PDB file of C-alpha atoms in Angstrom:
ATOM      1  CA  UNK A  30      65.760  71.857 -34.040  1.00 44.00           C
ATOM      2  CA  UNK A  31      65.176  73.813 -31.032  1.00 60.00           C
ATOM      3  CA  UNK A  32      68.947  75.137 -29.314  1.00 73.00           C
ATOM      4  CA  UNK A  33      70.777  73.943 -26.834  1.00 84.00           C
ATOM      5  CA  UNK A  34      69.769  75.941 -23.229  1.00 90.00           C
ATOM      6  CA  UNK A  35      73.642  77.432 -21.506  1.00 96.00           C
ATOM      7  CA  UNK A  36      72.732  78.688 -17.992  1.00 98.00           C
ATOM      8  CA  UNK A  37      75.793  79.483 -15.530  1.00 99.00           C
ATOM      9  CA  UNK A  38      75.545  78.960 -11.818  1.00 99.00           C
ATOM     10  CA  UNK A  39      76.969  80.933  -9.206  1.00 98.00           C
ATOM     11  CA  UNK A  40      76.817  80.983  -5.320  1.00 96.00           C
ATOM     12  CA  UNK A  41      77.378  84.474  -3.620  1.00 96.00           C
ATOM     13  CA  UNK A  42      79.062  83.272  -0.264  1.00 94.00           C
ATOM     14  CA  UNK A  43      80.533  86.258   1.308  1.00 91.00           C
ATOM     15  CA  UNK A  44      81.029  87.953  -1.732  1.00 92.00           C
ATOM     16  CA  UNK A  45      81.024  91.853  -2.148  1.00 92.00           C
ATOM     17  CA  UNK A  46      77.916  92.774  -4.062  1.00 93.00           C
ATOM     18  CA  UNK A  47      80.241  94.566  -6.785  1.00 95.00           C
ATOM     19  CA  UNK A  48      82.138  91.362  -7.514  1.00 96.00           C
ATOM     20  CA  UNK A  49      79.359  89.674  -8.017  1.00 96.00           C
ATOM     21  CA  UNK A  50      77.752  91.785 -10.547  1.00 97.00           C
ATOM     22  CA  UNK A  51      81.519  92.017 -12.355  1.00 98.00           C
ATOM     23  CA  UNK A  52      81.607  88.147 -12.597  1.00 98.00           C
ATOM     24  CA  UNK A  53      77.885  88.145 -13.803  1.00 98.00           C
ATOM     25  CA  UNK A  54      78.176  91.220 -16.777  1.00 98.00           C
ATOM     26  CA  UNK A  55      81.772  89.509 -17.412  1.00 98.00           C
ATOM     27  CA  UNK A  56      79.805  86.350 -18.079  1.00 98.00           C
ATOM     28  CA  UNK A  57      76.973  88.449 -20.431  1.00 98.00           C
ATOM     29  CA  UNK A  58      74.175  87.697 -17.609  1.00 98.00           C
ATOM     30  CA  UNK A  59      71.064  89.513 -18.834  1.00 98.00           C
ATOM     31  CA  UNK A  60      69.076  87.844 -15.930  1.00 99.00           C
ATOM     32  CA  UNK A  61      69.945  86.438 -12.455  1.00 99.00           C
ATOM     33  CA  UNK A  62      67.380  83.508 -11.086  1.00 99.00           C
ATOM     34  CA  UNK A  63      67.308  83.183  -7.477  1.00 98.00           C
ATOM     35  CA  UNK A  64      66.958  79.510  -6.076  1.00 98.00           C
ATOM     36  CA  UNK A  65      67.205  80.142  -2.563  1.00 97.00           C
ATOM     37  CA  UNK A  66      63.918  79.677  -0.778  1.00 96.00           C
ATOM     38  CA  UNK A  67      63.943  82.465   0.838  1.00 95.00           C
ATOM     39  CA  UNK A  68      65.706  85.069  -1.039  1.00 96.00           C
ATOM     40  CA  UNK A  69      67.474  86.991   2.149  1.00 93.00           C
ATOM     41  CA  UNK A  70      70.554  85.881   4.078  1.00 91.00           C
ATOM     42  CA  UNK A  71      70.945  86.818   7.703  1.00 89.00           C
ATOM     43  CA  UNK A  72      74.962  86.194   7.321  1.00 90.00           C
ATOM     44  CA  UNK A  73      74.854  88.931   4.124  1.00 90.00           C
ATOM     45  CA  UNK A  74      71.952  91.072   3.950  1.00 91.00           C
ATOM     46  CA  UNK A  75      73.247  92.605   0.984  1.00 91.00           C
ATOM     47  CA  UNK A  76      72.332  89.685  -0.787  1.00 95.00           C
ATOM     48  CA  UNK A  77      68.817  90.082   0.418  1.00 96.00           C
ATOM     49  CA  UNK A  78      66.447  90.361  -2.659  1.00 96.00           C
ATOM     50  CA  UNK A  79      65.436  93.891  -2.347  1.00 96.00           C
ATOM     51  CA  UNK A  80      68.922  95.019  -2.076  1.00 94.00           C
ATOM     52  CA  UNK A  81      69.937  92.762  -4.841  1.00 95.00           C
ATOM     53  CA  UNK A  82      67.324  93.698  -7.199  1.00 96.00           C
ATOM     54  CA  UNK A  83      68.139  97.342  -6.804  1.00 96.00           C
ATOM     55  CA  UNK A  84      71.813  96.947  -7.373  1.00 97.00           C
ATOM     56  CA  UNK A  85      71.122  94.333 -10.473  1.00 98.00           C
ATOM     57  CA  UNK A  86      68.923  96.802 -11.932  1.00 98.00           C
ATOM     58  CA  UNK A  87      71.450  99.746 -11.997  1.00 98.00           C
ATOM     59  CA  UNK A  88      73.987  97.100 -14.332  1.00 98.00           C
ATOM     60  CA  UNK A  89      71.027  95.769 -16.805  1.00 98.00           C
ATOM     61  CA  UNK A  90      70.251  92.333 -15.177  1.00 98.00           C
ATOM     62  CA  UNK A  91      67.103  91.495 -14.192  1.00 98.00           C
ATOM     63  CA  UNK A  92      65.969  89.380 -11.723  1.00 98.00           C
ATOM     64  CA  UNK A  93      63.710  86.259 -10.807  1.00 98.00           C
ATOM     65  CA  UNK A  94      63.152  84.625  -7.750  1.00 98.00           C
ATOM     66  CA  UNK A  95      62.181  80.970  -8.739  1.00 98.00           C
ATOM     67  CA  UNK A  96      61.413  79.450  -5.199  1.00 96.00           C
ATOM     68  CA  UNK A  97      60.318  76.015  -6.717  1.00 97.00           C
ATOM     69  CA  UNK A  98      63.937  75.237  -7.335  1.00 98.00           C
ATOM     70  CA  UNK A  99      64.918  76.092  -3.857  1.00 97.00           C
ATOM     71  CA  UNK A 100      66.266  73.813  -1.609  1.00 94.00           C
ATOM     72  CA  UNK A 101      65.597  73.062   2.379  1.00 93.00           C
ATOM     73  CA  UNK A 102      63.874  69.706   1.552  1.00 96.00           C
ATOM     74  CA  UNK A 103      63.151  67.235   3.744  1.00 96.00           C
ATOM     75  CA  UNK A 104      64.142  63.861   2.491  1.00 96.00           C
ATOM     76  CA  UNK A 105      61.786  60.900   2.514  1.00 96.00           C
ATOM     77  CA  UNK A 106      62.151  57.813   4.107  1.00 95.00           C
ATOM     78  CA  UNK A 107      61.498  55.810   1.289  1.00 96.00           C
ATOM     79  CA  UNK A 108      63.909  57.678  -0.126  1.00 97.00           C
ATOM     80  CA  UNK A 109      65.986  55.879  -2.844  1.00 97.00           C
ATOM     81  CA  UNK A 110      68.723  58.575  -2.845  1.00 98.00           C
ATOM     82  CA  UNK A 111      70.507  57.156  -0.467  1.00 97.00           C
ATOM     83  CA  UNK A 112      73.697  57.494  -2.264  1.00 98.00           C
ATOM     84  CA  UNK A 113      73.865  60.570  -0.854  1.00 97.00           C
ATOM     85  CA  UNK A 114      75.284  60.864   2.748  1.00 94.00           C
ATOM     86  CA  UNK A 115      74.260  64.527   3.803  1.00 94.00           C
ATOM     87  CA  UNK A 116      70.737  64.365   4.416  1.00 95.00           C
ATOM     88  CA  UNK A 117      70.081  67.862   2.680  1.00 96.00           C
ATOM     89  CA  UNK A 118      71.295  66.808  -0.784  1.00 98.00           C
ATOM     90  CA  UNK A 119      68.904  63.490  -0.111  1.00 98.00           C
ATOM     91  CA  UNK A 120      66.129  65.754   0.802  1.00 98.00           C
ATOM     92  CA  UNK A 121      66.639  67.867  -2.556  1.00 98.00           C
ATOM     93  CA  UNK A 122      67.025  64.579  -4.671  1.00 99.00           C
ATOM     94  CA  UNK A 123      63.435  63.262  -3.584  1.00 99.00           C
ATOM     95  CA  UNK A 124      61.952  66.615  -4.219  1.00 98.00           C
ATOM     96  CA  UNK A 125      63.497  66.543  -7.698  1.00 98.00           C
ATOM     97  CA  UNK A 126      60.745  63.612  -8.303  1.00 97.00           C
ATOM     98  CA  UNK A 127      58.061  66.214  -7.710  1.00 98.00           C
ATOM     99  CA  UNK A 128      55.951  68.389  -9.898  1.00 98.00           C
ATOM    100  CA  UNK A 129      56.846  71.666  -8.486  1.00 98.00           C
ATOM    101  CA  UNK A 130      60.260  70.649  -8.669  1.00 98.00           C
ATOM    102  CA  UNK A 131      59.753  70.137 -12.999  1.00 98.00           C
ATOM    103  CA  UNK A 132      57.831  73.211 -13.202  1.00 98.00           C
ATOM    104  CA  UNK A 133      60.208  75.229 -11.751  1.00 98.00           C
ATOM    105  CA  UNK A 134      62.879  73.175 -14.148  1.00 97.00           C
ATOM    106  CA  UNK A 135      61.051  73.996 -17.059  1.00 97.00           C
ATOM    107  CA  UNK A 136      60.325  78.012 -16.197  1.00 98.00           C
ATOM    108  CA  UNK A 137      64.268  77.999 -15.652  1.00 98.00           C
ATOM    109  CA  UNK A 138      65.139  76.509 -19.071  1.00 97.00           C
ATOM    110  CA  UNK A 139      62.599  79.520 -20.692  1.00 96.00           C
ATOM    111  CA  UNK A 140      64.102  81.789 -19.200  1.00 97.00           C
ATOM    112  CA  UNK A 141      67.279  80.717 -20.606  1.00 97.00           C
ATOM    113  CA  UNK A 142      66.095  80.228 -23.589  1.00 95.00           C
ATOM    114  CA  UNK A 143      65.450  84.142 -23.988  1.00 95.00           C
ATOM    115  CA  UNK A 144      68.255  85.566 -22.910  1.00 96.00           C
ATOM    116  CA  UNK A 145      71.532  84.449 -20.598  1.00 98.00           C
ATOM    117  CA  UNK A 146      70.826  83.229 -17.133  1.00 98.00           C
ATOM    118  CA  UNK A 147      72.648  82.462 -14.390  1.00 99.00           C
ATOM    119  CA  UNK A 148      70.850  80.798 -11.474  1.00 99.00           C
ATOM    120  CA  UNK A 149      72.018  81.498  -8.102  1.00 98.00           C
ATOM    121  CA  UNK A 150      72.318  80.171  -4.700  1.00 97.00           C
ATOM    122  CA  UNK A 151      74.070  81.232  -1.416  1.00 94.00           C
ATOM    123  CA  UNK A 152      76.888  78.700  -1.125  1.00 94.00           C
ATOM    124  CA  UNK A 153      79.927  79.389  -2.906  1.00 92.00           C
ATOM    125  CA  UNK A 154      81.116  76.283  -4.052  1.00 94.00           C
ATOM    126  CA  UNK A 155      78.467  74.653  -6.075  1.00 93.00           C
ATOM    127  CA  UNK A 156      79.293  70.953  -4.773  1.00 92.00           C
ATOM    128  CA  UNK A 157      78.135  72.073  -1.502  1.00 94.00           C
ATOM    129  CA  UNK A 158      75.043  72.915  -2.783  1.00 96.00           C
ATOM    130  CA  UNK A 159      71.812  72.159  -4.379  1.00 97.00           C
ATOM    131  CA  UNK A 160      72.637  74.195  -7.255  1.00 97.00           C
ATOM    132  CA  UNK A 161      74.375  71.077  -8.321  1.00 98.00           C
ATOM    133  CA  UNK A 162      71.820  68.486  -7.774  1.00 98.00           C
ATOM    134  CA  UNK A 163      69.580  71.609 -10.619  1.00 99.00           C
ATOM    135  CA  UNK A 164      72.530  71.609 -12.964  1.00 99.00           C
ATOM    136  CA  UNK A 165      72.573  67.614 -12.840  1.00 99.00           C
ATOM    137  CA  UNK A 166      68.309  67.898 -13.668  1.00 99.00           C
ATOM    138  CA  UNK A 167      69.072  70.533 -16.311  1.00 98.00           C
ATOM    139  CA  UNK A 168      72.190  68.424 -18.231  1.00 98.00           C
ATOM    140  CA  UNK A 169      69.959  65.304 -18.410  1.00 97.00           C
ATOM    141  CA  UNK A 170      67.484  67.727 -20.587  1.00 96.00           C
ATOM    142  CA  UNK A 171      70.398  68.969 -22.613  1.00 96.00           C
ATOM    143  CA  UNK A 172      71.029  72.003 -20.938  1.00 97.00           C
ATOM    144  CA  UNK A 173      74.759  73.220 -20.741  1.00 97.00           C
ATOM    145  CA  UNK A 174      75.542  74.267 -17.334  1.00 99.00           C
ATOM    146  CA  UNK A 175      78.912  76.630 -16.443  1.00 99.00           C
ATOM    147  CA  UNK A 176      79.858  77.255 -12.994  1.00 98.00           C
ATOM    148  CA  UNK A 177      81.004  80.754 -12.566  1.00 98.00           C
ATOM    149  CA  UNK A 178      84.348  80.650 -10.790  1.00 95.00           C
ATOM    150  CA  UNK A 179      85.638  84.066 -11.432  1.00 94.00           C
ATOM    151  CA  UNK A 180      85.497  87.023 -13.634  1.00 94.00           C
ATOM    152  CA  UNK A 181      87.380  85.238 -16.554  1.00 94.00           C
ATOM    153  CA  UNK A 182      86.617  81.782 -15.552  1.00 95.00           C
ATOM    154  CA  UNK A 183      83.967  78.862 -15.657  1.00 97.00           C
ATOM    155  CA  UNK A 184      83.763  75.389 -15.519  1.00 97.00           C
ATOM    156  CA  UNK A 185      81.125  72.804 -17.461  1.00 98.00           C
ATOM    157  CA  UNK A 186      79.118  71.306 -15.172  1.00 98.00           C
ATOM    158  CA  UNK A 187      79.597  67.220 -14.954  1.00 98.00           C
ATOM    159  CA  UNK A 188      76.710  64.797 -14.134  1.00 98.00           C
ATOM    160  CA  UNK A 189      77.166  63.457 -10.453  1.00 98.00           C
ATOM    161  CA  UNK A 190      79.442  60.405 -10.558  1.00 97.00           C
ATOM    162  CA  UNK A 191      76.648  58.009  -8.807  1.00 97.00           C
ATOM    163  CA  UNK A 192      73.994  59.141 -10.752  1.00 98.00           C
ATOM    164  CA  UNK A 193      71.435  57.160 -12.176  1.00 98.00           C
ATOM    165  CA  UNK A 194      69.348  58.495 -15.404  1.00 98.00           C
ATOM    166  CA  UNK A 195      66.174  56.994 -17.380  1.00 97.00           C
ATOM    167  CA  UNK A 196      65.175  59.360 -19.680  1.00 94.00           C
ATOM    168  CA  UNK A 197      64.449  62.925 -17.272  1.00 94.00           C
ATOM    169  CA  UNK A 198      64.593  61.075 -14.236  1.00 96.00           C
ATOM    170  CA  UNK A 199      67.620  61.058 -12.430  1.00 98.00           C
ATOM    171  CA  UNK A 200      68.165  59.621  -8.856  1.00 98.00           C
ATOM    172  CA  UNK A 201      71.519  58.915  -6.680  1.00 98.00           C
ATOM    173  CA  UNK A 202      71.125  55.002  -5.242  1.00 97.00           C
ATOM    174  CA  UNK A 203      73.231  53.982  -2.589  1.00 89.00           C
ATOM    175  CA  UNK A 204      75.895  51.532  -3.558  1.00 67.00           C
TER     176      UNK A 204
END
């Protein structure tokens, strides 16, 4: 019986480069998986990819960029994700339904299954962000999912509370 995947998750907001790495190596992250589309922030350059790969590299963590899982999606307007209000988190919901979207599910979960992951996003907390929606896809699949919140400190991901699962599929109906 094949193991259990355990990724972390972990949004960089504003953080200092160094704190980030300490939460990551304090966590035993052996590789860090990008989901931003576009790995660069305007806001915090040092989180750009080059920069980030450099400074990952000098503390033993390597790095992926996994764009497939990135969010910026447009939502449809069939869409039957309506339970969610913010139009971004609809977007990312119908693009969940997708064949990239699985692919890029099931390179994650490889990944993890090799060594520890964490994937990571820009926004700090991880309800204000897709990262969520990907933790909700990876728990259906029987994936453990910790939020890093600090150093010492991470939380177990839990399933959106309007959720609705068959099997792999999850969507969020309106109610």
């Amino acid at each position: 019986m094949p193991k259990q995947p355990v990724l972390f998750a972990i949004g960089h907001s504003n953080r200092q480069v160094r704190d980030l790495l300490d939460m990551l190596q304090a966590h035993g992250v052996k590789c860090l998986v990008d989901i931003r589309t576009f790995p660069r922030s305007r806001h915090n350059p040092q989180f750009n990819e080059g920069n980030l790969r450099v400074m990952l590299r000098k503390r033993g963590i390597g790095y992926v960029h996994l764009g497939e899982l990135g969010g910026l999606r447009k939502a449809r307007k069939d869409s039957v994700n309506t339970g969610w209000r913010n139009a971004s988190f609809r977007g990312f919901a119908d693009y969940m339904q997708t064949g990239e979207f699985v692919a890029g599910l099931k390179r994650l979960t490889q990944l993890a299954g090799k060594r520890t992951v964490a994937m990571m996003c820009a926004e700090g907390n991880p309800f204000r962000c897709h990262r969520s929606l990907v933790a909700d896809a990876l728990s259906i699949r029987g994936a453990k999912v910790y939020h890093i919140t600090s150093r010492s400190g991470s939380r177990e991901h839990v399933i959106t509370g309007f959720a609705r699962v068959k099997g792999r599929k999850i969507t969020y109906p309106g109610g």
